[in-house]
PDB file of C-alpha atoms in Angstrom:
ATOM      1  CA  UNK A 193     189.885 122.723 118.345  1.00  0.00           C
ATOM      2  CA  UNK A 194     190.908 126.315 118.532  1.00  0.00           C
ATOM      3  CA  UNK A 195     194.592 126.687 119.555  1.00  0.00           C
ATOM      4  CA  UNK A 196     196.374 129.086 122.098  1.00  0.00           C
ATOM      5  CA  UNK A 197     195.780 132.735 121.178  1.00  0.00           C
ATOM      6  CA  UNK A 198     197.996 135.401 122.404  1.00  0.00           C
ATOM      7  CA  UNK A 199     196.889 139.644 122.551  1.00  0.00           C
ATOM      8  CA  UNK A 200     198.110 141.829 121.190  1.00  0.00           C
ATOM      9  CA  UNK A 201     200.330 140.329 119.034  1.00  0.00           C
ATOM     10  CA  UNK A 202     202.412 143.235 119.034  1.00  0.00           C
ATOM     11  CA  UNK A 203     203.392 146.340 121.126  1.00  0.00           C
ATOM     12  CA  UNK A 204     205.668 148.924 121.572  1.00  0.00           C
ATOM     13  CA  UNK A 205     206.027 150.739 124.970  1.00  0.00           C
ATOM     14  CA  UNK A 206     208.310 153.073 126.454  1.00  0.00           C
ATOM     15  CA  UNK A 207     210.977 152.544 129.019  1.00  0.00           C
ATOM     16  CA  UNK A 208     208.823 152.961 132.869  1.00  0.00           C
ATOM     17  CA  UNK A 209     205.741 152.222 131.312  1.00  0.00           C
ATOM     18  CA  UNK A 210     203.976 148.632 132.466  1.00  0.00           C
ATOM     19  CA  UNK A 211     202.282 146.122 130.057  1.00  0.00           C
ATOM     20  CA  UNK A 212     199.537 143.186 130.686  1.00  0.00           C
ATOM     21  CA  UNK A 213     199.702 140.229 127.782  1.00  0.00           C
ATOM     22  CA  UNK A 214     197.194 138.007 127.941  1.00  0.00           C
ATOM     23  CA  UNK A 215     196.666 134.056 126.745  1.00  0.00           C
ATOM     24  CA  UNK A 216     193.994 132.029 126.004  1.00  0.00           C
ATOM     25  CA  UNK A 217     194.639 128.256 126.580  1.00  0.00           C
ATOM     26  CA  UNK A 218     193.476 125.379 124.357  1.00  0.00           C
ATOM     27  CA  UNK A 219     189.945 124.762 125.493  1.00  0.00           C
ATOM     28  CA  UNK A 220     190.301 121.687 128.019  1.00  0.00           C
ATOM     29  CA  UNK A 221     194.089 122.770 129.369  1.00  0.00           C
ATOM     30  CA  UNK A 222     194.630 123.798 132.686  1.00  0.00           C
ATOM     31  CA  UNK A 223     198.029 124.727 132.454  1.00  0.00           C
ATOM     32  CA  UNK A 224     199.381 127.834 131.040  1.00  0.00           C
ATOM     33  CA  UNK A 225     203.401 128.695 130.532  1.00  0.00           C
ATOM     34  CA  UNK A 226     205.153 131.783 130.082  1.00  0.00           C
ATOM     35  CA  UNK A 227     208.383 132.030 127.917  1.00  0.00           C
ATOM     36  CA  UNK A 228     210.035 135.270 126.944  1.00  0.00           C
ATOM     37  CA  UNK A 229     212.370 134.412 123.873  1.00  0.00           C
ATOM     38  CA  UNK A 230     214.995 137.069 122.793  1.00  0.00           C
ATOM     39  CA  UNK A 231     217.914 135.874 120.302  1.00  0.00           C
ATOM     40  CA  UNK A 232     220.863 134.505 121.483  1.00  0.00           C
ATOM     41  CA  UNK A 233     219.176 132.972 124.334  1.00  0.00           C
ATOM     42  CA  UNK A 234     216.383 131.813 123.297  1.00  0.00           C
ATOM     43  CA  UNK A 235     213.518 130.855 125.672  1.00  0.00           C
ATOM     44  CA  UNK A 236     213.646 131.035 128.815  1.00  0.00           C
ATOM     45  CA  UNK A 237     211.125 129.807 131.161  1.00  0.00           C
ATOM     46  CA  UNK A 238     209.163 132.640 133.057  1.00  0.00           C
ATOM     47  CA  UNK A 239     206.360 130.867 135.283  1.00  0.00           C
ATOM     48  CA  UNK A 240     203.817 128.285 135.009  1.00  0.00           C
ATOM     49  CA  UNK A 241     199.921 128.260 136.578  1.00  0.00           C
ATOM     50  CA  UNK A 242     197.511 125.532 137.313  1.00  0.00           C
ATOM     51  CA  UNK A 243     194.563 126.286 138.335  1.00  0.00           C
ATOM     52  CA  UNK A 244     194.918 129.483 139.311  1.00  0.00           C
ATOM     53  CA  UNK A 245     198.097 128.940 141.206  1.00  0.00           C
ATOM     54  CA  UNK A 246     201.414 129.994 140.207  1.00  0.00           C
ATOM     55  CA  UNK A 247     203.469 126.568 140.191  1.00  0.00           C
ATOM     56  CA  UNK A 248     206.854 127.746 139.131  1.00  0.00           C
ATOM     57  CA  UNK A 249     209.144 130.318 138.447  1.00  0.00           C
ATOM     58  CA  UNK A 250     212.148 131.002 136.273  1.00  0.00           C
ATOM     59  CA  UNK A 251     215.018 133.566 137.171  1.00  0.00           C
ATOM     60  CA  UNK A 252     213.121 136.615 136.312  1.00  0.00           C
ATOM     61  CA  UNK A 253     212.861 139.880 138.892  1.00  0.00           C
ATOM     62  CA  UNK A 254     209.474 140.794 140.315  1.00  0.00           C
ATOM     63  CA  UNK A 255     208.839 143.582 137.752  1.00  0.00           C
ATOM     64  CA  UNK A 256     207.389 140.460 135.987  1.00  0.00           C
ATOM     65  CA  UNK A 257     204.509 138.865 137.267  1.00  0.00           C
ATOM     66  CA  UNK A 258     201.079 136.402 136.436  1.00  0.00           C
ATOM     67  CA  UNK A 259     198.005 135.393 137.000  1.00  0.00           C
ATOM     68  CA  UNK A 260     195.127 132.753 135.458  1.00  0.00           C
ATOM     69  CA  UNK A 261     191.442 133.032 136.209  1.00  0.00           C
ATOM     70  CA  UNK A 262     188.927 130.666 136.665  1.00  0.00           C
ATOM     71  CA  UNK A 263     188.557 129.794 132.895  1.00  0.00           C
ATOM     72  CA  UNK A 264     192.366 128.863 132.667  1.00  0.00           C
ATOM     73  CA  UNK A 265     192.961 132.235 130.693  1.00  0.00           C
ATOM     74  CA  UNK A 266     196.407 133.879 131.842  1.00  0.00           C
ATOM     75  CA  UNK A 267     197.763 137.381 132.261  1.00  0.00           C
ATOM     76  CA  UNK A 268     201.457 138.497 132.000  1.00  0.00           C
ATOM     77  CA  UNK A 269     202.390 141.815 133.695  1.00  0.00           C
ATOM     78  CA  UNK A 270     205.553 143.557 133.401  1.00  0.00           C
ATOM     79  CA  UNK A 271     205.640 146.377 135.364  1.00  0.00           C
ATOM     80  CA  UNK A 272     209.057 149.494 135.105  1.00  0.00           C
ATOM     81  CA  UNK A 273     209.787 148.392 131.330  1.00  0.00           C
ATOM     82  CA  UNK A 274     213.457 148.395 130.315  1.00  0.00           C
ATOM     83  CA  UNK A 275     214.959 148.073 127.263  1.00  0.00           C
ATOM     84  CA  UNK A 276     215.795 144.616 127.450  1.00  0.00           C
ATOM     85  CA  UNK A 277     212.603 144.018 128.662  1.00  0.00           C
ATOM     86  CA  UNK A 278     211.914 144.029 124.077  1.00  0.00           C
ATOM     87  CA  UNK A 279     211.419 140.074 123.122  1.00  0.00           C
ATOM     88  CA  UNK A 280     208.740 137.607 121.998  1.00  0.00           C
ATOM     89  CA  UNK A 281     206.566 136.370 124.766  1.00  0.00           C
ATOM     90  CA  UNK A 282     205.347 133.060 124.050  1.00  0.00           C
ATOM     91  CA  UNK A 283     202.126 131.351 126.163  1.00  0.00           C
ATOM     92  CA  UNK A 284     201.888 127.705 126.184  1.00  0.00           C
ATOM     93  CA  UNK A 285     199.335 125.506 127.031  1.00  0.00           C
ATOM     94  CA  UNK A 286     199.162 121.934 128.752  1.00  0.00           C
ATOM     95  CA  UNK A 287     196.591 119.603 129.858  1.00  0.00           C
ATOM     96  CA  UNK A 288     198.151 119.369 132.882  1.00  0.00           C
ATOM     97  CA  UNK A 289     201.398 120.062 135.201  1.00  0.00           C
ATOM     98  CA  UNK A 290     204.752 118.965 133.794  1.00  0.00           C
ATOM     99  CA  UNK A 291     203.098 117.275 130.003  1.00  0.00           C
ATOM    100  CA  UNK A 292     205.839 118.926 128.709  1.00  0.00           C
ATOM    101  CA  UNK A 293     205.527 116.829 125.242  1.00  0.00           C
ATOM    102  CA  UNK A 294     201.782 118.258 125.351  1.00  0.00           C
ATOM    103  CA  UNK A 295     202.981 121.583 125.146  1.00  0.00           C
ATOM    104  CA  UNK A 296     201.007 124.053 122.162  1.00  0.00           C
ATOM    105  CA  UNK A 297     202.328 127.370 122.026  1.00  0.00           C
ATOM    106  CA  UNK A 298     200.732 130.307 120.621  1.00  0.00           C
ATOM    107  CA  UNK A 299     202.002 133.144 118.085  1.00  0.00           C
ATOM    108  CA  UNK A 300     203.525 135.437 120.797  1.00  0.00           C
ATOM    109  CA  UNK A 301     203.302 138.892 121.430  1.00  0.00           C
ATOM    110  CA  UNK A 302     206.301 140.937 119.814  1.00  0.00           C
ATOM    111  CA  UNK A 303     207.141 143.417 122.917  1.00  0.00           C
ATOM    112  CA  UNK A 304     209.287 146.393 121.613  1.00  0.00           C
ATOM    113  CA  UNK A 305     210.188 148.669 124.809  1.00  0.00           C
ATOM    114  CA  UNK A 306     211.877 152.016 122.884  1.00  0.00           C
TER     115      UNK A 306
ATOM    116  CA  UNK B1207     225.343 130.051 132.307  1.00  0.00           C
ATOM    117  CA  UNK B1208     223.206 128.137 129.725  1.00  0.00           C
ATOM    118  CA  UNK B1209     222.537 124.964 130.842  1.00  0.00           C
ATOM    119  CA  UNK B1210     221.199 123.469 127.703  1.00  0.00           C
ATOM    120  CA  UNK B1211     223.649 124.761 124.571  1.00  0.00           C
ATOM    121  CA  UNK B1212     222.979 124.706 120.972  1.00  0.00           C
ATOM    122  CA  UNK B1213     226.195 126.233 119.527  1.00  0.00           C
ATOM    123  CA  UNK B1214     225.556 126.141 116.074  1.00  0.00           C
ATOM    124  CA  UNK B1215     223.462 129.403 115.732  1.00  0.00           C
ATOM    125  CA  UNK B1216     222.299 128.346 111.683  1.00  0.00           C
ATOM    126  CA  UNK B1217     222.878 125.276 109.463  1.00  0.00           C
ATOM    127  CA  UNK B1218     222.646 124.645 105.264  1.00  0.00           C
ATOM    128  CA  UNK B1219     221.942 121.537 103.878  1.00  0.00           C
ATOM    129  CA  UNK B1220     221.054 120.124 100.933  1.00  0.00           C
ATOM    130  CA  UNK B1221     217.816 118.914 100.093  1.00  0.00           C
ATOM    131  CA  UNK B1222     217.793 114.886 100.480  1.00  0.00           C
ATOM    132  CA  UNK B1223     220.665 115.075 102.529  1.00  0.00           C
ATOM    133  CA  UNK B1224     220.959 114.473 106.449  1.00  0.00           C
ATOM    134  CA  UNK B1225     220.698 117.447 108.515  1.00  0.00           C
ATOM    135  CA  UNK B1226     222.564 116.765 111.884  1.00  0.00           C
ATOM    136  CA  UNK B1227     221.153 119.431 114.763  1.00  0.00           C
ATOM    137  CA  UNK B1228     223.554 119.070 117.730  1.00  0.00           C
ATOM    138  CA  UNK B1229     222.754 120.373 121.459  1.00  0.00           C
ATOM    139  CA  UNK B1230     224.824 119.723 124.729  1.00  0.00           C
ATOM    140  CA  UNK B1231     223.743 120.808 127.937  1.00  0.00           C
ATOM    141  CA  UNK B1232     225.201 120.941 131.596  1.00  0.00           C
ATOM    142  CA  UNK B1233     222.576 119.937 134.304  1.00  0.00           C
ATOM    143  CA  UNK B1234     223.568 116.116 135.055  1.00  0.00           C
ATOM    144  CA  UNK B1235     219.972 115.732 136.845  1.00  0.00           C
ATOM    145  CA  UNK B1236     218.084 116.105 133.040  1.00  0.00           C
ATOM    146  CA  UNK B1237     216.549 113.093 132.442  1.00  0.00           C
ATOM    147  CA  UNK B1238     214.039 113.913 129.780  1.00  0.00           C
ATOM    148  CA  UNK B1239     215.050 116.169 126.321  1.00  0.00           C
ATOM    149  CA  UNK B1240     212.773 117.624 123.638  1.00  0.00           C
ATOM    150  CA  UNK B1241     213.517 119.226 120.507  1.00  0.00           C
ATOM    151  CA  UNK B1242     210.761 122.163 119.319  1.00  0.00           C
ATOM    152  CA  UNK B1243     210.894 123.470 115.458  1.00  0.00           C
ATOM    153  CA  UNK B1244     209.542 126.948 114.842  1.00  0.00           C
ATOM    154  CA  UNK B1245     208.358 128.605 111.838  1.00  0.00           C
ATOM    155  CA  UNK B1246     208.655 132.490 111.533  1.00  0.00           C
ATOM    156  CA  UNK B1247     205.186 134.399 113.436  1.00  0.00           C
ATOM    157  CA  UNK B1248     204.205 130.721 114.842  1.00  0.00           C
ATOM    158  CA  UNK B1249     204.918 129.417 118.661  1.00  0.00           C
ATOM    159  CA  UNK B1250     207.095 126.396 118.879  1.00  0.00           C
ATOM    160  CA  UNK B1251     205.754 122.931 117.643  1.00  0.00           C
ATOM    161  CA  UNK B1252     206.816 119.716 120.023  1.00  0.00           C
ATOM    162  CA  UNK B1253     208.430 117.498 118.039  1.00  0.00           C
ATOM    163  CA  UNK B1254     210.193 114.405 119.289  1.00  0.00           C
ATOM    164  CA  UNK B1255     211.475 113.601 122.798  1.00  0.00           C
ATOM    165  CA  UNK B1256     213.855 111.172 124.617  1.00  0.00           C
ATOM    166  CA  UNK B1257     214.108 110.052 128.304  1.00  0.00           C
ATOM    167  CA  UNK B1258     217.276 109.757 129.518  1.00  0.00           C
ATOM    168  CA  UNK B1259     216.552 105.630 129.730  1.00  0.00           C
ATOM    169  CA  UNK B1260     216.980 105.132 125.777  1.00  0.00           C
ATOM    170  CA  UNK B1261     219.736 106.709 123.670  1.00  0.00           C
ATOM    171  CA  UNK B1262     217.403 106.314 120.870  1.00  0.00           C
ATOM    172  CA  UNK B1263     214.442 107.406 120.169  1.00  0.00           C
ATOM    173  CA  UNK B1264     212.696 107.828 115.860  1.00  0.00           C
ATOM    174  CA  UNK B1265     209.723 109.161 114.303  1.00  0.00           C
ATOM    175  CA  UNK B1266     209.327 108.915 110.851  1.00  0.00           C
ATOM    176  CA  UNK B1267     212.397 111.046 109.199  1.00  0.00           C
ATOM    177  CA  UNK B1268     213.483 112.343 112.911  1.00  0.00           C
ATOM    178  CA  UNK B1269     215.905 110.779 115.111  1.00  0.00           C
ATOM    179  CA  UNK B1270     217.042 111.710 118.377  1.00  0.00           C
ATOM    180  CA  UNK B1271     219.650 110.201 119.672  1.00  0.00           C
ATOM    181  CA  UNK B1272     221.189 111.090 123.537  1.00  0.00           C
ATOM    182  CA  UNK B1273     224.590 110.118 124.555  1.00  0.00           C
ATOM    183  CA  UNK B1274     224.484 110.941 128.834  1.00  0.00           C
ATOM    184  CA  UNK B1275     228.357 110.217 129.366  1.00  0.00           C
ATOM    185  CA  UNK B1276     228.665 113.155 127.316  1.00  0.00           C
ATOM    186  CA  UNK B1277     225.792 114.988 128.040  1.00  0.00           C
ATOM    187  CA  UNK B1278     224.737 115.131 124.315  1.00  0.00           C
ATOM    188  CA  UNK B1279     222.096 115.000 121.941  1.00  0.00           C
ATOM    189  CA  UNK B1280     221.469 115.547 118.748  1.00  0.00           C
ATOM    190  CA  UNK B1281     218.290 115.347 116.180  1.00  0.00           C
ATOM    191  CA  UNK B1282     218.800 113.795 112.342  1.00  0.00           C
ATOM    192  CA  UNK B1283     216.539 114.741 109.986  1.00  0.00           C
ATOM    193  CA  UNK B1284     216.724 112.055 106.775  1.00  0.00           C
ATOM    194  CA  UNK B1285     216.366 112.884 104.333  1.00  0.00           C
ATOM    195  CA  UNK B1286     215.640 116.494 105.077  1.00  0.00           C
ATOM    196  CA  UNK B1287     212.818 118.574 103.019  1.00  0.00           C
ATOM    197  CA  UNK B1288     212.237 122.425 101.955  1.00  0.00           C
ATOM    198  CA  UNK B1289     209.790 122.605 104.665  1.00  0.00           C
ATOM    199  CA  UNK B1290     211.895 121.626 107.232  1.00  0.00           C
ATOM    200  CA  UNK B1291     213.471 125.078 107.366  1.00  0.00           C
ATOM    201  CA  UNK B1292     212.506 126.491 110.566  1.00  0.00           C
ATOM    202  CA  UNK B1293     214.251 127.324 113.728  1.00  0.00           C
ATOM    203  CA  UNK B1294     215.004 124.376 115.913  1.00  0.00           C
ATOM    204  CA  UNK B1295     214.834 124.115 119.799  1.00  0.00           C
ATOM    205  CA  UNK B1296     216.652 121.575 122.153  1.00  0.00           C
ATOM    206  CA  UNK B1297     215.015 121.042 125.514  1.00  0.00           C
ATOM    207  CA  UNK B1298     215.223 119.518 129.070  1.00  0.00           C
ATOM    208  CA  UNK B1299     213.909 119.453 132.330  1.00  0.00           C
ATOM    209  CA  UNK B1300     214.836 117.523 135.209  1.00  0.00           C
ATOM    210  CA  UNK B1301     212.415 115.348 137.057  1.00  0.00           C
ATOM    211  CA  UNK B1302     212.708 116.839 140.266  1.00  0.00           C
ATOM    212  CA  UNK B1303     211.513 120.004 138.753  1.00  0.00           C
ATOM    213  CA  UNK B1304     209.388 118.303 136.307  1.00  0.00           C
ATOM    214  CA  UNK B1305     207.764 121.134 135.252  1.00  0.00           C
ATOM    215  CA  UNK B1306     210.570 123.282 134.262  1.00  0.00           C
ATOM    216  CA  UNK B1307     211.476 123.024 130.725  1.00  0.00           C
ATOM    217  CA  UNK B1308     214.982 124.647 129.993  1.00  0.00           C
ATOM    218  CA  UNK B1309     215.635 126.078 126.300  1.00  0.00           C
ATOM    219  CA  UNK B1310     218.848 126.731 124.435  1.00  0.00           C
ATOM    220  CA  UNK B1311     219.092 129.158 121.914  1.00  0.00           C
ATOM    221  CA  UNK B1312     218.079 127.445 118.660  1.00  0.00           C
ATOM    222  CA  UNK B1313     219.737 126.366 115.608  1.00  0.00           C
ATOM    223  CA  UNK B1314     218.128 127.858 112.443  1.00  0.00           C
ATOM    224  CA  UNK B1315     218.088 125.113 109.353  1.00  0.00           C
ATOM    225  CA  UNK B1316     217.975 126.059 105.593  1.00  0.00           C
ATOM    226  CA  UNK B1317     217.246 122.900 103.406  1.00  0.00           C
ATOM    227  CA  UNK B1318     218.530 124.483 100.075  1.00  0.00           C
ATOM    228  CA  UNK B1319     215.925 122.799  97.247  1.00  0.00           C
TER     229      UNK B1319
END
């Protein structure tokens, strides 16, 4: 079974500019999580969708927002980068809401905002 | 303010040895705890978990074991192995946000052959 892919798998933007990351789930999963990890803090919890509905959120601003189609893929937008904005953004995948021992992540995608 | 803390940022041991991986966290209403292991250019790999109704919980060379009173946990590896070098992740979420997992920071492990 083909795990959780993540594109691109790096990028480098400039401060103002606005980037889409995309995830595919594990073919079967339904759930797809968003996790931005940056050292010191490690990850932090950005939103989760279910079928096509956004079922949490984490302390982020609206600059940062989500989506998941039909086919359980999921998009990541982050609109106004800022510098700080530069981290790993890891997509996970679950079979359902809340398996959170069911969890597979993919690679990340390496944002670098200059 | 973290809620789930991992303060020791890296840790050496010795192959064969124990390797000890301690995490505290804050949020009384965590009832369920996870610890993740990453390698370098690879997402985070589940690998052992604990509800908050055992202080015990072992797979194979992995412990976990949770002390609530103190809000504590902590992973043993025995005996620990080159390839357990990675970057390791405590976890929790509460079960009236059951779908919110909370991270700390990580504690990256050298097992020196």
């Amino acid at each position: 079974k083909a795990g959780v892919t993540q594109t691109p798998r790096y990028l480098i933007k400039t401060r103002g500019q606005q980037v889409t990351l995309s995830c595919s789930p594990i073919s079967g999963h339904r759930s797809v999580s968003w996790y931005q990890q940056t050292p010191g803090q490690g990850l932090q919890f950005l939103f989760e969708y279910f079928s096509e509905t956004q079922r949490n959120k984490g302390n982020f601003p609206g600059r940062f927002s989500g989506r998941q189609f039909s086919n359980s893929r999921s998009e990541m937008n982050v609109s106004t980068l800022e510098l700080g904005d530069s981290a790993l953004y890891l997509c996970a995948s679950s079979p359902s809401v809340g398996a959170q021992n069911e969890q597979y992540f993919g690679p990340g995608t390496r944002l670098t905002v200059t | 303010d973290q809620q789930v803390k991992q303060n020791s940022p890296s840790l050496s041991v010795q192959e064969g040895r124990i390797s000890i991986l301690n995490c505290d966290y804050t949020n009384s209403m965590f009832d369920y705890f996870l610890w993740y292991k990453k390698y370098p250019a690879e997402g985070p790999t589940f690998l052992i978990s604990i509800s908050s109704i055992k202080d015990k919980n072992e797979d194979g060379r992995f412990t976990v074991f949770l002390n609530k009173s103190a809000k504590h946990l902590s992973l043993h590896i025995v005996p620990s192995q080159p390839g357990d070098s990675a970057v390791y992740f405590c976890a929790a979420s509460a079960q009236s946000s059951y779908d919110k997992v909370i991270f700390g920071p990580g504690t990256s492990l050298s097992v020196i052959p």
